[in-house]
Amino acid sequence: MLMRTDPFRELDRIAQQLTGATGTWSRPSAMPMDAYREGEEYVIAFDLPGVAKEAIDIDVERNMLTVKAERRPVAKADDVQMELSERPLGVFSRQLVLADTLDTERISADYDAGVLTLRIPIAERAKPRKIAIGGTSGHRQISG
């Protein structure tokens, strides 16, 4: 149902962790996700802890799904001195190619506890169906 579009994404993620680099709009960081089928829909869950709902952008063009989010620094008072900062900031993005068997017109999105969950129904045309056999069932006799 889902095809990976960037085989080097995992290497980029590891390099960003080692260098401490943050994502930018031109070079966003990857966000972790799970994808699975649940009954008659496909579910994709993205981890986006600390991201405001308003900072998440979801687009679908044909069968390309793009999710972008930005985690901004928390505003601090002038007298605050940062002792430790390990939470990644910046822009996060994922692009997924969706199969033609998914109904991209009816995608739903929920955001709860830092997890963005997309539910994509399986298209009616992709569901199994019975095919009726037409024609007559009688045999034609040959006279001679």
Coordinates of C-alpha atoms in Angstrom, one line a residue:
M1 CA 0.0 0.0 0.0
L2 CA 3.0 2.3 0.6
M3 CA 6.3 2.8 -1.2
R4 CA 9.4 4.4 0.2
T5 CA 10.5 7.3 -1.8
D6 CA 14.0 8.1 -0.4
P7 CA 16.3 5.2 0.4
F8 CA 18.9 7.6 2.0
R9 CA 16.4 9.0 4.5
E10 CA 17.6 6.8 7.3
L11 CA 21.2 7.7 6.7
D12 CA 20.2 11.4 6.8
R13 CA 18.5 10.8 10.1
I14 CA 21.5 9.1 11.6
A15 CA 23.8 11.9 10.4
Q16 CA 21.5 14.6 11.9
Q17 CA 21.5 12.8 15.2
L18 CA 25.3 12.6 15.2
T19 CA 25.9 16.2 14.2
G20 CA 23.0 17.7 16.1
A21 CA 21.7 19.4 12.9
T22 CA 18.2 20.6 12.8
G23 CA 15.8 20.5 9.9
T24 CA 15.1 23.5 7.6
W25 CA 12.3 24.1 5.1
S26 CA 14.8 23.3 2.3
R27 CA 16.3 20.2 4.1
P28 CA 13.8 18.9 6.6
S29 CA 14.5 16.2 9.2
A30 CA 12.7 12.9 9.0
M31 CA 9.9 12.1 11.5
P32 CA 9.4 8.5 12.8
M33 CA 6.2 6.8 11.6
D34 CA 4.3 3.5 11.7
A35 CA 2.0 2.3 8.8
Y36 CA -0.4 -0.6 8.9
R37 CA -3.7 -1.9 7.6
E38 CA -6.6 -2.0 10.0
G39 CA -9.7 -3.5 8.6
E40 CA -10.9 -1.5 5.6
E41 CA -8.4 1.4 6.0
Y42 CA -4.7 2.1 6.0
V43 CA -3.4 3.9 9.1
I44 CA -0.2 6.0 9.2
A45 CA 1.0 7.4 12.6
F46 CA 3.7 10.1 12.8
D47 CA 5.5 11.0 16.1
L48 CA 5.5 14.8 16.5
P49 CA 5.8 15.4 20.2
G50 CA 5.9 19.1 21.1
V51 CA 4.6 20.3 17.7
A52 CA 1.5 22.6 17.8
K53 CA -1.4 21.4 15.7
E54 CA -1.3 24.6 13.7
A55 CA 2.3 23.9 12.7
I56 CA 1.4 20.7 10.8
D57 CA 0.7 20.7 7.1
I58 CA -0.7 17.7 5.2
D59 CA -1.0 17.7 1.4
V60 CA -2.1 15.1 -1.1
E61 CA -1.4 15.5 -4.8
R62 CA -2.4 12.5 -7.0
N63 CA -0.9 9.7 -4.9
M64 CA 1.9 11.6 -3.2
L65 CA 1.2 12.3 0.5
T66 CA 3.4 15.0 2.1
V67 CA 3.4 15.7 5.9
K68 CA 5.4 18.7 7.2
A69 CA 5.7 20.0 10.7
E70 CA 7.8 22.5 12.6
R71 CA 8.8 22.4 16.2
R72 CA 9.8 25.9 17.3
P73 CA 11.8 26.9 20.4
V74 CA 9.7 27.7 23.5
A75 CA 9.8 31.4 24.3
K76 CA 12.0 31.9 27.4
A77 CA 12.3 34.9 29.7
D78 CA 15.5 36.9 29.6
D79 CA 16.7 35.6 32.9
V80 CA 16.5 31.9 31.8
Q81 CA 19.8 30.1 31.2
M82 CA 19.6 26.9 29.2
E83 CA 21.5 24.1 30.9
L84 CA 20.6 21.2 28.5
S85 CA 18.9 21.2 25.1
E86 CA 18.4 17.7 23.5
R87 CA 15.0 18.0 22.0
P88 CA 15.3 18.5 18.2
L89 CA 13.9 21.7 16.8
G90 CA 13.2 22.7 13.2
V91 CA 11.3 21.3 10.3
F92 CA 10.2 17.7 9.9
S93 CA 8.8 16.1 6.7
R94 CA 7.8 12.8 5.2
Q95 CA 6.7 12.1 1.6
L96 CA 4.9 8.8 0.9
V97 CA 3.7 7.4 -2.4
L98 CA 0.3 5.9 -1.8
A99 CA -1.0 3.0 -3.8
D100 CA -3.9 3.5 -6.3
T101 CA -5.9 1.1 -4.1
L102 CA -6.3 3.9 -1.5
D103 CA -9.1 6.5 -1.5
T104 CA -7.1 9.7 -1.2
E105 CA -10.3 11.7 -1.4
R106 CA -11.4 10.5 2.1
I107 CA -8.3 10.8 4.2
S108 CA -9.0 11.8 7.8
A109 CA -6.4 13.2 10.3
D110 CA -6.3 13.3 14.1
Y111 CA -3.7 14.8 16.4
D112 CA -3.5 13.6 20.0
A113 CA -0.7 13.4 22.5
G114 CA 2.0 14.3 20.0
V115 CA 0.9 11.6 17.4
L116 CA -0.6 12.5 14.1
T117 CA -2.8 9.7 12.8
L118 CA -4.0 9.5 9.2
R119 CA -6.6 7.0 8.2
I120 CA -7.0 6.3 4.5
P121 CA -9.9 4.1 3.4
I122 CA -9.3 1.2 0.9
A123 CA -10.9 2.3 -2.4
E124 CA -14.1 0.4 -3.3
R125 CA -12.6 -0.6 -6.6
A126 CA -9.8 -2.4 -4.8
K127 CA -12.0 -4.5 -2.5
P128 CA -12.7 -8.1 -3.5
R129 CA -16.0 -8.7 -5.2
K130 CA -18.0 -11.6 -6.8
I131 CA -18.3 -11.7 -10.5
A132 CA -21.6 -13.0 -11.9
I133 CA -21.5 -15.3 -14.8
G134 CA -23.8 -14.4 -17.7
G135 CA -25.2 -16.2 -20.7
T136 CA -27.3 -19.3 -21.1
S137 CA -26.6 -22.5 -19.3
G138 CA -28.3 -24.9 -21.8
H139 CA -26.4 -27.0 -24.4
R140 CA -27.1 -26.7 -28.1
Q141 CA -27.8 -30.0 -29.8
I142 CA -26.4 -30.8 -33.2
S143 CA -28.8 -32.5 -35.6
G144 CA -27.6 -34.6 -38.4

